[in-house]
Amino acid sequence: MDKPKVVLGVSGGIAAYKACELLRRLTESGHSVRVVPTAASLHFVGEATWSALSGQPAATQVWDSVHEVPHVRIGQEADLVVVAPATADMLAKAAHGLADDLLTNTLLTARCPVVFAPAMHTEMWENQATQENVATLRRRGAIVIEPAVGRLTGVDTGKGRLPDPEAIFEVCRRVLARSAEGQGTDLAGRHVVVSAGGTREPLDPVRFLGNRSSGKQGYALARTAVARGARVTLVAANSELPDPAGVDVVRVGTAVQMREAVLKAAAAADAVVMAAAVADFRPASYASGKIKKRDGQDPEPVVLVRNPDILAELSADRPRPGQIVVGFAAETDDVLANGRAKLARKGCDLLVVNEVGERKTFGAERSEAVVLAPDGSETPVPYGPKEGLADIVWNLVTERLS
């Protein structure tokens, strides 16, 4: 079989050296990669490096190998174009249709999915001009993944760091897989919010009430939404998983903190998926010092109070017209009956119901579920990877959004 053809565009930022690792992952996984660097990027990584690592010539000008019409052919024949790093200048040129070198010509002729992995200083990323260019590209169907937060050039730290090459590769892999199946970026131009992990309610400085949620399902939902073109905000509670590439991650600890973060992000979201395991109760009082064990004495009873019901609040008072709200229900018995009752009680558009236990769902790589809707329909999700469940959830969400 022909290898999938990937164009790796490299623009002129210091993060260009990281694209070498992305190139290695693409070639070693069986893709045919043509590197198209800008002239500025060659100040950071030379043409010889790209040619040696890809096994194909790396050209920057439309005048190279003119008889092959490279400014048209490269984009026409590609199955995926990924630009990493994508500088503010490159995003501006792509958004406005400029074509003054081989890479920008390639972007104009490509009819395949296009992924941009931005990298720049925080001030440049947050500039209104850059944000408008990003919004334009997303509206047209391009996938612009959010930059990571971390150390930048020099002593600066902030948002604008190129995501880890392995994480960018995973986005590319999923985009190619969806494209091969005839599925596009159906969430392009959409903003979605996902909650993940399990909240912890402190009892004293060393103890808390919590649950077994690892956050894996919420993180899978975030990754798949990025591959489908969405701008994703992930509100993560106490998860040790690495940040998914291209996702804005907001870290929280308690249910009250999660409510605040989710409601803030939901104000501009087209869909909210509450996959986190939010504690129903919290201790009524917090002991400022460790609660001591005293010989011959039983501990004082722990008085609990209710936490805010984030899912019900979102469903009842939607900050945006047409917003889709999805809940998750973890049940141990009478799964469907309890799920139906919860769906009616919460008022959300979809409820993902699964059976949980000490060795079921929580912390596992695979799960099964049933997605319930208010009209009585049930969508079974067979046992499989959590990304499969995530894609089914987004399928149902996009149906309702459209």
Coordinates of C-alpha atoms in Angstrom, one line a residue:
M1 CA 0.0 0.0 0.0
D2 CA 1.1 3.6 -0.6
K3 CA 2.4 5.3 2.5
P4 CA 0.3 8.3 3.7
K5 CA 1.9 11.4 2.3
V6 CA 2.5 14.1 5.0
V7 CA 3.9 17.6 4.4
L8 CA 5.8 18.9 7.4
G9 CA 6.0 22.7 7.2
V10 CA 8.6 24.3 9.4
S11 CA 8.5 28.1 10.0
G12 CA 11.2 30.3 11.4
G13 CA 11.0 29.9 15.2
I14 CA 13.5 28.6 17.7
A15 CA 11.3 25.5 18.2
A16 CA 12.1 24.4 14.7
Y17 CA 14.6 21.9 16.2
K18 CA 11.8 20.1 17.9
A19 CA 10.3 19.3 14.5
C20 CA 13.1 16.9 13.9
E21 CA 11.6 14.6 16.5
L22 CA 8.2 15.0 15.0
L23 CA 9.7 14.1 11.6
R24 CA 11.3 11.0 13.1
R25 CA 8.0 9.8 14.6
L26 CA 6.2 10.3 11.3
T27 CA 8.7 8.4 9.2
E28 CA 9.2 5.6 11.7
S29 CA 5.4 5.0 11.8
G30 CA 5.3 4.5 8.1
H31 CA 4.5 7.9 6.6
S32 CA 6.1 9.4 3.6
V33 CA 7.2 12.9 4.7
R34 CA 8.2 15.9 2.6
V35 CA 9.6 18.7 4.7
V36 CA 8.9 22.2 3.4
P37 CA 10.9 24.7 5.5
T38 CA 10.7 28.5 5.2
A39 CA 13.8 30.4 4.5
A40 CA 13.8 31.8 8.0
S41 CA 13.6 28.3 9.6
L42 CA 16.9 27.3 7.9
H43 CA 18.7 29.7 10.3
F44 CA 17.7 27.2 13.0
V45 CA 17.8 23.8 11.2
G46 CA 19.6 23.4 7.9
E47 CA 18.3 21.9 4.7
A48 CA 20.7 19.0 4.8
T49 CA 19.2 17.8 8.1
W50 CA 15.7 17.8 6.7
S51 CA 16.7 15.9 3.6
A52 CA 18.7 13.3 5.5
L53 CA 16.0 12.7 8.1
S54 CA 13.1 12.5 5.6
G55 CA 14.9 10.9 2.7
Q56 CA 13.4 13.5 0.4
P57 CA 14.6 16.9 -0.9
A58 CA 13.7 19.8 1.3
A59 CA 13.0 23.0 -0.8
T60 CA 11.9 26.5 0.3
Q61 CA 11.4 28.2 -3.1
V62 CA 8.8 27.7 -5.8
W63 CA 11.7 28.0 -8.3
D64 CA 13.3 24.7 -7.1
S65 CA 12.6 21.8 -9.5
V66 CA 10.2 24.0 -11.5
H67 CA 9.4 21.3 -14.0
E68 CA 7.6 19.4 -11.2
V69 CA 5.5 22.5 -10.4
P70 CA 6.1 22.0 -6.6
H71 CA 4.0 24.9 -5.5
V72 CA 1.0 23.1 -6.7
R73 CA 1.9 19.4 -6.7
I74 CA 3.1 19.1 -3.1
G75 CA -0.2 20.4 -1.6
Q76 CA -2.4 18.5 -4.1
E77 CA -0.8 15.1 -3.3
A78 CA -0.7 15.4 0.5
D79 CA -2.9 13.5 2.9
L80 CA -2.0 15.8 5.7
V81 CA -0.1 19.1 6.1
V82 CA 1.2 19.9 9.5
V83 CA 3.1 23.2 10.3
A84 CA 5.2 22.9 13.4
P85 CA 6.3 25.3 14.6
A86 CA 3.8 27.8 13.2
T87 CA 4.9 31.3 14.0
A88 CA 2.7 34.3 14.3
D89 CA 3.9 35.4 10.8
M90 CA 2.9 32.0 9.3
L91 CA -0.5 32.1 10.9
A92 CA -1.1 35.6 9.5
K93 CA 0.0 34.6 6.0
A94 CA -2.2 31.4 6.1
A95 CA -5.2 33.3 7.4
H96 CA -4.9 36.0 4.7
G97 CA -4.1 33.6 1.8
L98 CA -0.6 35.1 1.2
A99 CA 1.7 32.9 -0.9
D100 CA 5.3 34.2 -1.1
D101 CA 7.2 31.0 -0.6
L102 CA 6.7 27.2 -1.2
L103 CA 5.1 26.5 2.2
T104 CA 2.4 29.2 1.9
N105 CA 1.7 28.0 -1.7
T106 CA 1.4 24.5 -0.4
L107 CA -1.1 25.6 2.2
L108 CA -3.3 27.2 -0.5
T109 CA -3.3 24.2 -2.8
A110 CA -3.8 21.5 -0.1
R111 CA -7.2 19.8 0.0
C112 CA -6.4 17.6 2.9
P113 CA -6.6 18.3 6.6
V114 CA -4.2 21.0 7.8
V115 CA -2.8 21.1 11.4
F116 CA -1.0 24.2 12.8
A117 CA 1.1 23.8 16.0
P118 CA 1.8 27.4 17.1
A119 CA 5.0 28.4 19.0
M120 CA 5.8 32.0 19.9
H121 CA 6.1 34.3 22.9
T122 CA 3.0 34.7 25.1
E123 CA 2.4 38.4 24.1
M124 CA 2.4 37.4 20.4
W125 CA 0.0 34.5 20.9
E126 CA -2.4 36.7 23.0
N127 CA -2.2 39.6 20.6
Q128 CA -5.7 40.3 19.1
A129 CA -4.3 40.1 15.5
T130 CA -3.0 36.6 16.2
Q131 CA -6.2 35.5 17.9
E132 CA -8.3 36.7 15.0
N133 CA -6.1 34.9 12.5
V134 CA -6.4 31.7 14.6
A135 CA -10.2 32.1 14.7
T136 CA -10.3 32.6 10.9
L137 CA -8.2 29.4 10.3
R138 CA -10.4 27.4 12.6
R139 CA -13.6 28.6 11.0
R140 CA -12.3 27.4 7.7
G141 CA -11.6 24.0 9.0
A142 CA -7.9 24.0 9.9
I143 CA -6.9 22.5 13.2
V144 CA -4.9 25.0 15.3
I145 CA -3.8 23.3 18.5
E146 CA -3.3 25.4 21.5
P147 CA 0.4 26.1 22.5
A148 CA 1.7 24.7 25.7
V149 CA 2.6 26.6 28.8
G150 CA 6.2 26.5 29.9
R151 CA 9.7 27.9 29.4
L152 CA 10.1 30.0 26.3
T153 CA 13.1 31.6 24.7
G154 CA 15.5 33.1 27.3
V155 CA 14.1 33.5 30.8
D156 CA 10.4 34.0 29.7
T157 CA 7.7 31.5 30.9
G158 CA 4.1 31.4 29.7
K159 CA 1.8 30.2 27.0
G160 CA 3.4 29.8 23.6
R161 CA 5.6 26.8 23.9
L162 CA 5.5 24.2 21.1
P163 CA 3.6 21.1 22.4
D164 CA 5.6 18.0 22.9
P165 CA 6.4 16.4 19.5
E166 CA 5.0 13.1 20.6
A167 CA 1.7 14.8 21.5
I168 CA 1.6 16.6 18.1
F169 CA 2.2 13.2 16.4
E170 CA -0.8 11.7 18.2
V171 CA -3.0 14.6 16.9
C172 CA -1.7 14.0 13.4
R173 CA -2.3 10.2 13.7
R174 CA -5.9 10.7 14.7
V175 CA -6.5 13.3 12.0
L176 CA -5.1 11.0 9.3
A177 CA -7.2 8.1 10.7
R178 CA -10.4 10.1 10.5
S179 CA -9.5 11.4 7.1
A180 CA -8.9 7.8 5.8
E181 CA -12.4 6.9 7.0
G182 CA -13.9 9.8 5.2
Q183 CA -14.5 11.8 8.4
G184 CA -13.6 15.4 8.6
T185 CA -13.1 18.1 11.2
D186 CA -16.7 18.3 12.2
L187 CA -15.9 20.4 15.3
A188 CA -13.9 23.0 13.5
G189 CA -14.7 26.5 14.8
R190 CA -16.3 25.1 17.9
H191 CA -15.2 25.6 21.5
V192 CA -15.8 22.7 23.8
V193 CA -15.3 22.2 27.6
V194 CA -14.4 18.9 29.1
S195 CA -14.1 18.1 32.8
A196 CA -11.9 15.2 33.9
G197 CA -10.5 13.5 37.0
G198 CA -11.9 13.3 40.5
T199 CA -12.4 16.1 43.0
R200 CA -10.9 15.9 46.5
E201 CA -12.6 17.4 49.5
P202 CA -10.0 18.2 52.3
L203 CA -10.7 17.0 55.8
D204 CA -7.5 18.2 57.3
P205 CA -4.0 19.1 55.9
V206 CA -3.2 15.4 55.1
R207 CA -6.6 13.8 54.5
F208 CA -9.4 14.2 52.0
L209 CA -12.6 12.6 50.7
G210 CA -12.1 11.5 47.1
N211 CA -12.7 8.8 44.5
R212 CA -10.9 6.5 42.1
S213 CA -11.2 8.5 38.9
S214 CA -8.0 8.7 36.9
G215 CA -9.2 11.3 34.4
K216 CA -8.4 9.0 31.4
Q217 CA -11.9 9.3 29.9
G218 CA -12.0 13.1 30.1
Y219 CA -8.5 13.3 28.6
A220 CA -9.6 11.0 25.8
L221 CA -12.5 13.3 25.1
A222 CA -10.2 16.2 24.9
R223 CA -7.7 14.5 22.6
T224 CA -10.4 13.4 20.2
A225 CA -12.1 16.8 20.1
V226 CA -8.7 18.4 19.1
A227 CA -8.4 15.9 16.2
R228 CA -11.9 16.9 15.1
G229 CA -10.9 20.6 15.0
A230 CA -12.3 21.9 18.2
R231 CA -10.7 24.5 20.6
V232 CA -10.7 22.6 23.8
T233 CA -10.7 23.7 27.5
L234 CA -10.0 20.8 29.9
V235 CA -10.8 21.3 33.5
A236 CA -8.8 18.7 35.3
A237 CA -9.1 17.6 38.9
N238 CA -6.2 15.8 40.5
S239 CA -5.0 13.9 37.5
E240 CA -1.4 12.9 36.9
L241 CA -1.8 12.4 33.1
P242 CA 0.3 14.6 30.8
D243 CA -1.5 17.5 29.2
P244 CA -3.0 16.6 25.8
A245 CA -1.5 18.6 22.9
G246 CA -3.4 21.6 21.8
V247 CA -5.6 21.8 24.9
D248 CA -6.1 24.6 27.4
V249 CA -5.8 22.8 30.8
V250 CA -7.2 24.4 33.9
R251 CA -6.2 22.5 37.1
V252 CA -8.6 22.4 40.1
G253 CA -8.8 20.4 43.3
T254 CA -12.3 20.6 44.9
A255 CA -15.8 20.5 43.6
V256 CA -16.3 24.2 44.4
Q257 CA -13.1 25.1 42.4
M258 CA -14.4 22.9 39.5
R259 CA -17.7 24.7 39.4
E260 CA -16.0 28.1 39.2
A261 CA -13.7 26.9 36.4
V262 CA -16.3 25.1 34.4
L263 CA -18.9 27.9 34.5
K264 CA -16.2 30.4 33.5
A265 CA -15.1 28.3 30.5
A266 CA -18.7 27.3 29.5
A267 CA -19.7 31.0 29.0
A268 CA -18.1 30.8 25.5
A269 CA -18.5 27.1 24.8
D270 CA -20.7 25.3 22.2
A271 CA -20.7 22.1 24.3
V272 CA -19.7 21.0 27.8
V273 CA -19.0 17.4 28.7
M274 CA -18.8 16.7 32.4
A275 CA -16.7 13.5 32.5
A276 CA -15.2 14.3 35.9
A277 CA -16.2 12.4 39.0
V278 CA -17.3 15.3 41.2
A279 CA -17.8 14.6 44.9
D280 CA -21.4 14.9 46.0
F281 CA -20.4 15.9 49.6
R282 CA -17.6 17.6 51.4
P283 CA -16.8 17.9 55.1
A284 CA -18.7 20.6 56.8
S285 CA -15.6 21.8 58.6
Y286 CA -11.9 21.7 57.9
A287 CA -9.4 21.0 60.6
S288 CA -6.5 23.3 60.4
G289 CA -4.3 20.7 62.1
K290 CA -4.0 16.9 61.5
I291 CA -6.8 15.1 63.4
K292 CA -5.1 13.0 66.0
K293 CA -5.8 9.5 67.0
R294 CA -6.5 9.3 70.8
D295 CA -6.1 6.1 72.8
G296 CA -9.4 4.7 74.0
Q297 CA -11.5 7.3 72.1
D298 CA -13.5 7.0 69.0
P299 CA -13.1 9.8 66.4
E300 CA -15.6 12.6 66.1
P301 CA -18.2 11.9 63.4
V302 CA -17.5 13.6 60.1
V303 CA -20.4 15.9 59.2
L304 CA -20.9 16.2 55.5
V305 CA -22.6 18.9 53.4
R306 CA -23.7 18.9 49.8
N307 CA -21.5 20.1 47.0
P308 CA -22.9 22.2 44.2
D309 CA -24.5 20.2 41.4
I310 CA -22.5 21.5 38.4
L311 CA -24.3 19.4 35.8
A312 CA -27.8 20.4 36.9
E313 CA -26.8 24.0 37.1
L314 CA -25.3 24.0 33.6
S315 CA -28.3 22.2 32.2
A316 CA -30.9 24.6 33.8
D317 CA -29.1 27.9 33.0
R318 CA -27.2 27.6 29.8
P319 CA -24.9 30.5 29.2
R320 CA -25.2 30.2 25.4
P321 CA -28.2 29.4 23.2
G322 CA -28.0 26.0 21.7
Q323 CA -25.3 24.8 24.0
I324 CA -25.1 21.0 24.4
V325 CA -24.5 19.6 27.9
V326 CA -23.4 16.0 28.4
G327 CA -23.2 14.3 31.8
F328 CA -21.6 11.0 33.0
A329 CA -23.1 8.6 35.5
A330 CA -21.0 6.0 37.3
E331 CA -23.4 3.4 38.7
T332 CA -22.8 0.1 40.6
D333 CA -26.3 -1.4 40.3
D334 CA -29.5 -1.0 38.3
V335 CA -27.3 0.9 35.8
L336 CA -29.8 1.9 33.2
A337 CA -32.7 2.6 35.6
N338 CA -30.5 4.8 37.7
G339 CA -29.2 6.5 34.6
R340 CA -32.6 7.3 33.3
A341 CA -33.6 8.8 36.6
K342 CA -30.4 10.9 36.7
L343 CA -31.0 12.1 33.2
A344 CA -34.4 13.3 34.1
R345 CA -33.2 14.9 37.3
K346 CA -30.2 16.7 35.7
G347 CA -31.9 17.9 32.5
C348 CA -28.8 17.4 30.3
D349 CA -28.9 16.5 26.6
L350 CA -27.0 13.3 26.9
L351 CA -25.9 11.1 29.8
V352 CA -23.1 8.5 29.5
V353 CA -23.9 5.7 31.9
N354 CA -21.3 3.0 32.8
E355 CA -20.9 0.5 35.5
V356 CA -18.0 1.1 37.9
G357 CA -16.3 -0.8 40.6
E358 CA -13.0 -1.5 42.1
R359 CA -11.7 -3.1 38.9
K360 CA -14.2 -1.5 36.4
T361 CA -13.8 1.7 34.4
F362 CA -11.9 3.8 36.9
G363 CA -8.2 3.8 35.9
A364 CA -8.7 1.3 33.1
E365 CA -7.7 1.9 29.5
R366 CA -11.0 0.4 28.1
S367 CA -14.6 0.7 29.1
E368 CA -18.2 0.2 27.9
A369 CA -21.2 2.4 28.3
V370 CA -24.7 3.4 27.1
V371 CA -25.4 6.9 26.1
L372 CA -29.0 7.9 27.0
A373 CA -31.0 10.8 25.5
P374 CA -34.2 12.4 26.8
D375 CA -36.2 11.1 23.8
G376 CA -35.7 7.5 25.2
S377 CA -33.0 6.5 22.7
E378 CA -30.0 4.5 23.8
T379 CA -26.7 4.3 22.1
P380 CA -24.6 1.3 23.3
V381 CA -20.8 1.7 23.3
P382 CA -19.2 -1.8 23.1
Y383 CA -16.2 -2.6 25.3
G384 CA -13.1 -0.9 23.8
P385 CA -10.6 1.9 24.1
K386 CA -11.8 5.1 25.8
E387 CA -11.1 7.1 22.7
G388 CA -13.8 5.0 21.0
L389 CA -16.3 6.1 23.6
A390 CA -15.1 9.6 23.2
D391 CA -15.7 9.6 19.4
I392 CA -19.2 8.3 19.9
V393 CA -20.0 11.0 22.4
W394 CA -18.7 13.7 19.9
N395 CA -20.7 12.1 17.1
L396 CA -23.9 12.6 19.1
V397 CA -22.9 16.1 20.2
T398 CA -22.2 17.2 16.6
E399 CA -25.6 15.8 15.5
R400 CA -27.2 18.1 18.0
L401 CA -25.1 21.1 17.3
S402 CA -25.9 20.9 13.6

